[in-house]
């Protein structure tokens, strides 16, 4: 008997049926070892020797593996095909060898990018040795994260407040969010006007925008007030006298090509845009699809490996897709040659595949009955993107018409129509924070020729105001991290969750904004450790880790080059920077009570303005007091308090705006301003409402029934629509703790069912 080790029981169950009776598959439940959680786990004076210990919760799984190993003739390590998976295999190998449980059995490393019968059997038939280059790259990353965490975190405790921590990769991500917030606050709104005309020809109406006035090109700020806009409108109306003349007609046809198949970052971005999934939710569901789902006839992996930065597709997959396109849509929607895509990611692992269905023949509609709603939605997204990437380009006919309203005044009308949809029959990529360049697609103009006169119906001045740059969404933040080279496919989700868990940022209306503590931490790091939150520095470090994984660099010299200057800076900051230098920001304003200087300070409940002569002077005021005073309470139209009948108002509290009773403090009714995010999980108690994501008064996330107060069922952890295997309760929850990791847990306390979740990507999260 041959023993095969994988990370999770779901993966074990799926691949075991492909290997036959000579193989037994068992799970390690993720990593079995990690660094000793105390100072000195990385010995900087002794070649960065790393001290590991077994993870308590996985001791029983290691013992189960050792028991099975006694009757095995060979050991196959079949963990994920990346450096995290390589490290899991290495740790298990070292642990078993150290306990003298391997004996003289051969140990093989097997990797596959998809869990299908062909891929699994081919990998087992062609094993390789453990890659120590990949292992050392992971060790270097873990050591770097440990050294930063165990040296910067105590510094933050002393200089800001206890309980804070800093990490090597998420600190530049925090800087991105803080810098964007600074841009928004510094933004000065500007007014501008555009002039548009409503016109018609042959009973077909259309609109045109002023582009030239008085012989000069109209720019964004050519017209900046209503008086000038009115003057321009009157001039155009007089010059046109009810008619616009066609001066020029431009017709052209352009091609639009499909987006490449998904890599980790683009899957996370698109799932956020189109499905509203967080990065963690996307990766969790993708892991389920990869490890295997029973779609009739046994479990099968539905997608290829989901942590990848390669846009390559296997030749057999391309051939299958092309055959499917021909049969389903016809040869007209099939390009002459297969499409090849080039990755934009630096140091992409081209040996891996893009994220794709293991078979395009498994149509989403066919497998829908076997999937949870979130599994189906993500699978459908991946399936459509993969199919579309090998289809013909779309052809779009565009037309632009210049019309004159008197000498030197031109207006432009644009429109287009999709002549041949090609790949757009199946899929169109989403966009972030910008109006689509294809807003005019399918907007047709009437047929016009040079010299034609068209009816002028009206000229409309339109007022606009410039807008600040938008806060980052999960999608745009992942995109920015990727463009800067910060992090790698396995780390994007953990970077974002770490920032939220430490309460450095909050996600409001699906946009990130920094908390007061996050701002102070970022200010401290950018002022005193600028090199280590520099985007280029972080990206270069990632490049060096990739070079180690390819065997081009040694990992110990990399750590040596990092450690010495970093430690010197930590020591210097420890001795020379005072707490007040970090937590206070002096203002050019005097205290109205004692005349001393005022400063912005960090308190238990966030930043506030206080006197620097404290404790002799106790003057304080809210940081946003002036703004709050200027804003009169806004009445909620058409609604009254359900408890006392008084008008409801939009108020501002510690956690932002909310709806409250105007009779406060006599009546303390409050409710959220925004509709809570719906998980789609049906309430197990009333079976009528769904569980919604809400925030408690103390800012803690919980999930409660949408029919509240009729039904008061609530849970603290994220619910999933899966029944408990032990007691049959209709929902499970995902609970994550530092000691036990992530697990599916029955929310019924009397049940106590708990099933570990395999989340190997979190091992690259920072300490």
PDB file of C-alpha atoms in Angstrom, residues 147-340:
ATOM      1  CA  UNK A 147      11.486  39.501  12.177  1.00  0.00           C
ATOM      2  CA  UNK A 148       9.352  42.474  11.182  1.00  0.00           C
ATOM      3  CA  UNK A 149       6.466  41.451  13.426  1.00  0.00           C
ATOM      4  CA  UNK A 150       8.530  40.631  16.523  1.00  0.00           C
ATOM      5  CA  UNK A 151      10.560  43.833  16.297  1.00  0.00           C
ATOM      6  CA  UNK A 152       8.085  46.436  15.076  1.00  0.00           C
ATOM      7  CA  UNK A 153       5.108  45.309  17.132  1.00  0.00           C
ATOM      8  CA  UNK A 154       6.712  45.925  20.569  1.00  0.00           C
ATOM      9  CA  UNK A 155       7.843  49.303  19.254  1.00  0.00           C
ATOM     10  CA  UNK A 156       4.247  50.170  18.362  1.00  0.00           C
ATOM     11  CA  UNK A 157       3.156  49.140  21.864  1.00  0.00           C
ATOM     12  CA  UNK A 158       5.615  51.560  23.439  1.00  0.00           C
ATOM     13  CA  UNK A 159       5.188  54.450  21.026  1.00  0.00           C
ATOM     14  CA  UNK A 160       1.433  54.271  20.327  1.00  0.00           C
ATOM     15  CA  UNK A 161      -0.587  51.740  22.348  1.00  0.00           C
ATOM     16  CA  UNK A 162      -0.505  48.098  23.408  1.00  0.00           C
ATOM     17  CA  UNK A 163      -1.929  45.387  21.207  1.00  0.00           C
ATOM     18  CA  UNK A 164      -0.847  46.904  17.882  1.00  0.00           C
ATOM     19  CA  UNK A 165       1.234  45.063  15.317  1.00  0.00           C
ATOM     20  CA  UNK A 166       2.962  45.751  12.016  1.00  0.00           C
ATOM     21  CA  UNK A 167       3.679  43.450   9.107  1.00  0.00           C
ATOM     22  CA  UNK A 168       6.057  43.466   6.188  1.00  0.00           C
ATOM     23  CA  UNK A 169       3.476  43.310   3.391  1.00  0.00           C
ATOM     24  CA  UNK A 170       0.276  44.725   4.830  1.00  0.00           C
ATOM     25  CA  UNK A 171       2.025  47.949   5.962  1.00  0.00           C
ATOM     26  CA  UNK A 172       2.485  49.197   2.359  1.00  0.00           C
ATOM     27  CA  UNK A 173      -1.145  48.215   1.725  1.00  0.00           C
ATOM     28  CA  UNK A 174      -2.202  50.359   4.695  1.00  0.00           C
ATOM     29  CA  UNK A 175      -0.100  53.181   3.274  1.00  0.00           C
ATOM     30  CA  UNK A 176      -2.022  52.964  -0.011  1.00  0.00           C
ATOM     31  CA  UNK A 177      -5.356  53.323   1.793  1.00  0.00           C
ATOM     32  CA  UNK A 178      -4.121  56.191   4.006  1.00  0.00           C
ATOM     33  CA  UNK A 179      -2.610  58.097   1.096  1.00  0.00           C
ATOM     34  CA  UNK A 180      -5.850  57.791  -0.855  1.00  0.00           C
ATOM     35  CA  UNK A 181      -7.757  59.151   2.170  1.00  0.00           C
ATOM     36  CA  UNK A 182      -5.322  62.087   2.367  1.00  0.00           C
ATOM     37  CA  UNK A 183      -5.963  62.810  -1.322  1.00  0.00           C
ATOM     38  CA  UNK A 184      -9.698  62.787  -0.716  1.00  0.00           C
ATOM     39  CA  UNK A 185      -9.427  65.160   2.258  1.00  0.00           C
ATOM     40  CA  UNK A 186      -7.124  67.530   0.380  1.00  0.00           C
ATOM     41  CA  UNK A 187      -9.377  67.519  -2.670  1.00  0.00           C
ATOM     42  CA  UNK A 188     -10.880  70.889  -3.621  1.00  0.00           C
ATOM     43  CA  UNK A 189     -14.103  70.593  -5.554  1.00  0.00           C
ATOM     44  CA  UNK A 190     -14.346  72.587  -8.793  1.00  0.00           C
ATOM     45  CA  UNK A 191     -17.443  73.518 -10.717  1.00  0.00           C
ATOM     46  CA  UNK A 192     -17.644  73.105 -14.475  1.00  0.00           C
ATOM     47  CA  UNK A 193     -20.356  73.055 -17.114  1.00  0.00           C
ATOM     48  CA  UNK A 194     -20.939  71.144 -20.311  1.00  0.00           C
ATOM     49  CA  UNK A 195     -23.267  72.137 -23.108  1.00  0.00           C
ATOM     50  CA  UNK A 196     -25.364  69.450 -24.756  1.00  0.00           C
ATOM     51  CA  UNK A 197     -27.841  69.675 -27.602  1.00  0.00           C
ATOM     52  CA  UNK A 198     -30.925  67.562 -28.222  1.00  0.00           C
ATOM     53  CA  UNK A 199     -31.481  67.104 -31.939  1.00  0.00           C
ATOM     54  CA  UNK A 200     -33.506  64.942 -34.314  1.00  0.00           C
ATOM     55  CA  UNK A 201     -33.463  63.708 -37.896  1.00  0.00           C
ATOM     56  CA  UNK A 202     -36.177  61.668 -39.579  1.00  0.00           C
ATOM     57  CA  UNK A 203     -38.039  61.465 -36.248  1.00  0.00           C
ATOM     58  CA  UNK A 204     -35.012  59.852 -34.548  1.00  0.00           C
ATOM     59  CA  UNK A 205     -33.646  61.874 -31.643  1.00  0.00           C
ATOM     60  CA  UNK A 206     -30.032  61.978 -30.442  1.00  0.00           C
ATOM     61  CA  UNK A 207     -27.752  64.201 -28.372  1.00  0.00           C
ATOM     62  CA  UNK A 208     -24.488  66.010 -29.129  1.00  0.00           C
ATOM     63  CA  UNK A 209     -21.894  67.669 -26.897  1.00  0.00           C
ATOM     64  CA  UNK A 210     -20.227  71.051 -27.510  1.00  0.00           C
ATOM     65  CA  UNK A 211     -16.561  70.554 -28.488  1.00  0.00           C
ATOM     66  CA  UNK A 212     -15.645  73.892 -30.125  1.00  0.00           C
ATOM     67  CA  UNK A 213     -16.968  77.359 -29.325  1.00  0.00           C
ATOM     68  CA  UNK A 214     -15.938  80.525 -31.103  1.00  0.00           C
ATOM     69  CA  UNK A 215     -13.216  78.597 -32.912  1.00  0.00           C
ATOM     70  CA  UNK A 216     -11.575  77.397 -29.687  1.00  0.00           C
ATOM     71  CA  UNK A 217     -11.617  73.874 -28.275  1.00  0.00           C
ATOM     72  CA  UNK A 218     -13.876  73.424 -25.253  1.00  0.00           C
ATOM     73  CA  UNK A 219     -11.939  71.925 -22.340  1.00  0.00           C
ATOM     74  CA  UNK A 220     -13.238  70.686 -18.983  1.00  0.00           C
ATOM     75  CA  UNK A 221     -12.920  74.093 -17.290  1.00  0.00           C
ATOM     76  CA  UNK A 222     -13.716  76.332 -20.265  1.00  0.00           C
ATOM     77  CA  UNK A 223     -17.132  77.044 -18.743  1.00  0.00           C
ATOM     78  CA  UNK A 224     -17.057  77.285 -14.954  1.00  0.00           C
ATOM     79  CA  UNK A 225     -20.260  79.082 -13.890  1.00  0.00           C
ATOM     80  CA  UNK A 226     -23.940  79.295 -14.728  1.00  0.00           C
ATOM     81  CA  UNK A 227     -23.735  82.822 -16.122  1.00  0.00           C
ATOM     82  CA  UNK A 228     -21.154  81.816 -18.729  1.00  0.00           C
ATOM     83  CA  UNK A 229     -23.080  78.627 -19.515  1.00  0.00           C
ATOM     84  CA  UNK A 230     -26.248  80.636 -20.101  1.00  0.00           C
ATOM     85  CA  UNK A 231     -24.354  83.074 -22.321  1.00  0.00           C
ATOM     86  CA  UNK A 232     -22.948  80.210 -24.440  1.00  0.00           C
ATOM     87  CA  UNK A 233     -26.394  78.607 -24.717  1.00  0.00           C
ATOM     88  CA  UNK A 234     -27.966  81.859 -25.945  1.00  0.00           C
ATOM     89  CA  UNK A 235     -25.162  82.427 -28.472  1.00  0.00           C
ATOM     90  CA  UNK A 236     -25.577  78.891 -29.870  1.00  0.00           C
ATOM     91  CA  UNK A 237     -29.359  79.186 -30.077  1.00  0.00           C
ATOM     92  CA  UNK A 238     -29.127  82.456 -31.992  1.00  0.00           C
ATOM     93  CA  UNK A 239     -26.428  81.128 -34.346  1.00  0.00           C
ATOM     94  CA  UNK A 240     -28.210  77.832 -35.029  1.00  0.00           C
ATOM     95  CA  UNK A 241     -31.676  79.295 -35.536  1.00  0.00           C
ATOM     96  CA  UNK A 242     -33.310  75.903 -34.949  1.00  0.00           C
ATOM     97  CA  UNK A 243     -30.998  73.859 -37.194  1.00  0.00           C
ATOM     98  CA  UNK A 244     -27.616  72.090 -36.899  1.00  0.00           C
ATOM     99  CA  UNK A 245     -25.558  71.401 -39.999  1.00  0.00           C
ATOM    100  CA  UNK A 246     -23.647  68.151 -40.479  1.00  0.00           C
ATOM    101  CA  UNK A 247     -20.024  69.115 -41.126  1.00  0.00           C
ATOM    102  CA  UNK A 248     -18.257  65.756 -40.884  1.00  0.00           C
ATOM    103  CA  UNK A 249     -19.154  62.067 -40.494  1.00  0.00           C
ATOM    104  CA  UNK A 250     -16.506  59.576 -39.331  1.00  0.00           C
ATOM    105  CA  UNK A 251     -17.176  55.864 -39.543  1.00  0.00           C
ATOM    106  CA  UNK A 252     -14.825  53.153 -38.343  1.00  0.00           C
ATOM    107  CA  UNK A 253     -14.917  49.596 -37.151  1.00  0.00           C
ATOM    108  CA  UNK A 254     -12.914  48.447 -34.170  1.00  0.00           C
ATOM    109  CA  UNK A 255     -12.150  45.076 -32.715  1.00  0.00           C
ATOM    110  CA  UNK A 256     -12.588  44.205 -29.074  1.00  0.00           C
ATOM    111  CA  UNK A 257     -10.664  41.223 -27.806  1.00  0.00           C
ATOM    112  CA  UNK A 258     -11.606  39.006 -24.858  1.00  0.00           C
ATOM    113  CA  UNK A 259      -9.894  39.251 -21.488  1.00  0.00           C
ATOM    114  CA  UNK A 260      -7.379  36.511 -20.618  1.00  0.00           C
ATOM    115  CA  UNK A 261      -8.424  33.626 -18.369  1.00  0.00           C
ATOM    116  CA  UNK A 262      -8.420  34.280 -14.651  1.00  0.00           C
ATOM    117  CA  UNK A 263      -5.372  34.429 -12.433  1.00  0.00           C
ATOM    118  CA  UNK A 264      -5.767  34.796  -8.658  1.00  0.00           C
ATOM    119  CA  UNK A 265      -5.853  38.592  -8.603  1.00  0.00           C
ATOM    120  CA  UNK A 266      -8.236  39.012 -11.547  1.00  0.00           C
ATOM    121  CA  UNK A 267     -10.583  36.365 -10.139  1.00  0.00           C
ATOM    122  CA  UNK A 268     -10.675  38.230  -6.824  1.00  0.00           C
ATOM    123  CA  UNK A 269     -11.293  41.536  -8.606  1.00  0.00           C
ATOM    124  CA  UNK A 270     -14.054  40.237 -10.846  1.00  0.00           C
ATOM    125  CA  UNK A 271     -15.769  38.284  -8.054  1.00  0.00           C
ATOM    126  CA  UNK A 272     -15.801  41.498  -6.005  1.00  0.00           C
ATOM    127  CA  UNK A 273     -17.243  43.529  -8.893  1.00  0.00           C
ATOM    128  CA  UNK A 274     -19.812  41.084 -10.196  1.00  0.00           C
ATOM    129  CA  UNK A 275     -20.656  38.844  -7.246  1.00  0.00           C
ATOM    130  CA  UNK A 276     -19.936  41.126  -4.278  1.00  0.00           C
ATOM    131  CA  UNK A 277     -17.559  38.510  -2.813  1.00  0.00           C
ATOM    132  CA  UNK A 278     -14.737  39.464  -0.457  1.00  0.00           C
ATOM    133  CA  UNK A 279     -11.282  38.159  -1.376  1.00  0.00           C
ATOM    134  CA  UNK A 280     -11.456  35.631   1.454  1.00  0.00           C
ATOM    135  CA  UNK A 281     -14.861  34.379   0.359  1.00  0.00           C
ATOM    136  CA  UNK A 282     -13.667  34.060  -3.231  1.00  0.00           C
ATOM    137  CA  UNK A 283     -10.644  31.988  -2.232  1.00  0.00           C
ATOM    138  CA  UNK A 284     -12.629  29.811   0.142  1.00  0.00           C
ATOM    139  CA  UNK A 285     -15.228  28.937  -2.487  1.00  0.00           C
ATOM    140  CA  UNK A 286     -12.547  28.457  -5.173  1.00  0.00           C
ATOM    141  CA  UNK A 287     -10.748  26.030  -2.835  1.00  0.00           C
ATOM    142  CA  UNK A 288     -13.955  24.010  -2.562  1.00  0.00           C
ATOM    143  CA  UNK A 289     -14.340  23.889  -6.347  1.00  0.00           C
ATOM    144  CA  UNK A 290     -10.697  22.850  -6.754  1.00  0.00           C
ATOM    145  CA  UNK A 291     -10.727  20.145  -4.085  1.00  0.00           C
ATOM    146  CA  UNK A 292     -13.802  18.488  -5.473  1.00  0.00           C
ATOM    147  CA  UNK A 293     -17.591  18.438  -5.495  1.00  0.00           C
ATOM    148  CA  UNK A 294     -19.822  15.429  -6.057  1.00  0.00           C
ATOM    149  CA  UNK A 295     -21.680  16.287  -9.262  1.00  0.00           C
ATOM    150  CA  UNK A 296     -23.057  12.784  -9.686  1.00  0.00           C
ATOM    151  CA  UNK A 297     -20.858   9.724  -9.853  1.00  0.00           C
ATOM    152  CA  UNK A 298     -18.455  10.909  -7.162  1.00  0.00           C
ATOM    153  CA  UNK A 299     -16.455  14.009  -6.300  1.00  0.00           C
ATOM    154  CA  UNK A 300     -14.452  15.751  -9.015  1.00  0.00           C
ATOM    155  CA  UNK A 301     -12.308  18.869  -9.012  1.00  0.00           C
ATOM    156  CA  UNK A 302     -14.235  21.444 -11.034  1.00  0.00           C
ATOM    157  CA  UNK A 303     -11.476  24.040 -11.535  1.00  0.00           C
ATOM    158  CA  UNK A 304      -7.697  24.097 -11.831  1.00  0.00           C
ATOM    159  CA  UNK A 305      -5.503  25.394  -8.998  1.00  0.00           C
ATOM    160  CA  UNK A 306      -6.733  28.805  -7.882  1.00  0.00           C
ATOM    161  CA  UNK A 307      -3.479  30.371  -6.600  1.00  0.00           C
ATOM    162  CA  UNK A 308      -1.622  31.234  -9.776  1.00  0.00           C
ATOM    163  CA  UNK A 309      -0.287  34.217 -11.714  1.00  0.00           C
ATOM    164  CA  UNK A 310      -0.089  32.489 -15.096  1.00  0.00           C
ATOM    165  CA  UNK A 311      -2.546  33.043 -17.974  1.00  0.00           C
ATOM    166  CA  UNK A 312      -1.491  29.856 -19.770  1.00  0.00           C
ATOM    167  CA  UNK A 313      -4.020  27.169 -20.644  1.00  0.00           C
ATOM    168  CA  UNK A 314      -3.169  23.500 -21.189  1.00  0.00           C
ATOM    169  CA  UNK A 315      -3.188  22.454 -24.830  1.00  0.00           C
ATOM    170  CA  UNK A 316      -5.857  19.814 -24.209  1.00  0.00           C
ATOM    171  CA  UNK A 317      -8.059  22.399 -22.500  1.00  0.00           C
ATOM    172  CA  UNK A 318      -7.735  24.780 -25.465  1.00  0.00           C
ATOM    173  CA  UNK A 319      -8.632  21.992 -27.902  1.00  0.00           C
ATOM    174  CA  UNK A 320     -11.691  21.059 -25.856  1.00  0.00           C
ATOM    175  CA  UNK A 321     -12.823  24.694 -25.655  1.00  0.00           C
ATOM    176  CA  UNK A 322     -12.399  25.224 -29.401  1.00  0.00           C
ATOM    177  CA  UNK A 323     -14.417  22.097 -30.160  1.00  0.00           C
ATOM    178  CA  UNK A 324     -17.140  23.287 -27.773  1.00  0.00           C
ATOM    179  CA  UNK A 325     -17.274  26.767 -29.376  1.00  0.00           C
ATOM    180  CA  UNK A 326     -17.599  25.238 -32.851  1.00  0.00           C
ATOM    181  CA  UNK A 327     -20.409  22.947 -31.774  1.00  0.00           C
ATOM    182  CA  UNK A 328     -22.283  25.493 -29.652  1.00  0.00           C
ATOM    183  CA  UNK A 329     -21.807  28.755 -31.579  1.00  0.00           C
ATOM    184  CA  UNK A 330     -20.431  27.762 -34.961  1.00  0.00           C
ATOM    185  CA  UNK A 331     -17.126  28.356 -36.735  1.00  0.00           C
ATOM    186  CA  UNK A 332     -17.873  32.086 -37.115  1.00  0.00           C
ATOM    187  CA  UNK A 333     -17.175  32.611 -33.397  1.00  0.00           C
ATOM    188  CA  UNK A 334     -13.913  30.641 -33.417  1.00  0.00           C
ATOM    189  CA  UNK A 335     -10.607  32.411 -34.212  1.00  0.00           C
ATOM    190  CA  UNK A 336      -8.340  30.770 -36.793  1.00  0.00           C
ATOM    191  CA  UNK A 337      -5.678  30.081 -34.187  1.00  0.00           C
ATOM    192  CA  UNK A 338      -5.907  29.473 -30.434  1.00  0.00           C
ATOM    193  CA  UNK A 339      -5.507  32.652 -28.397  1.00  0.00           C
ATOM    194  CA  UNK A 340      -2.279  32.990 -26.444  1.00  0.00           C
TER     195      UNK A 340
END
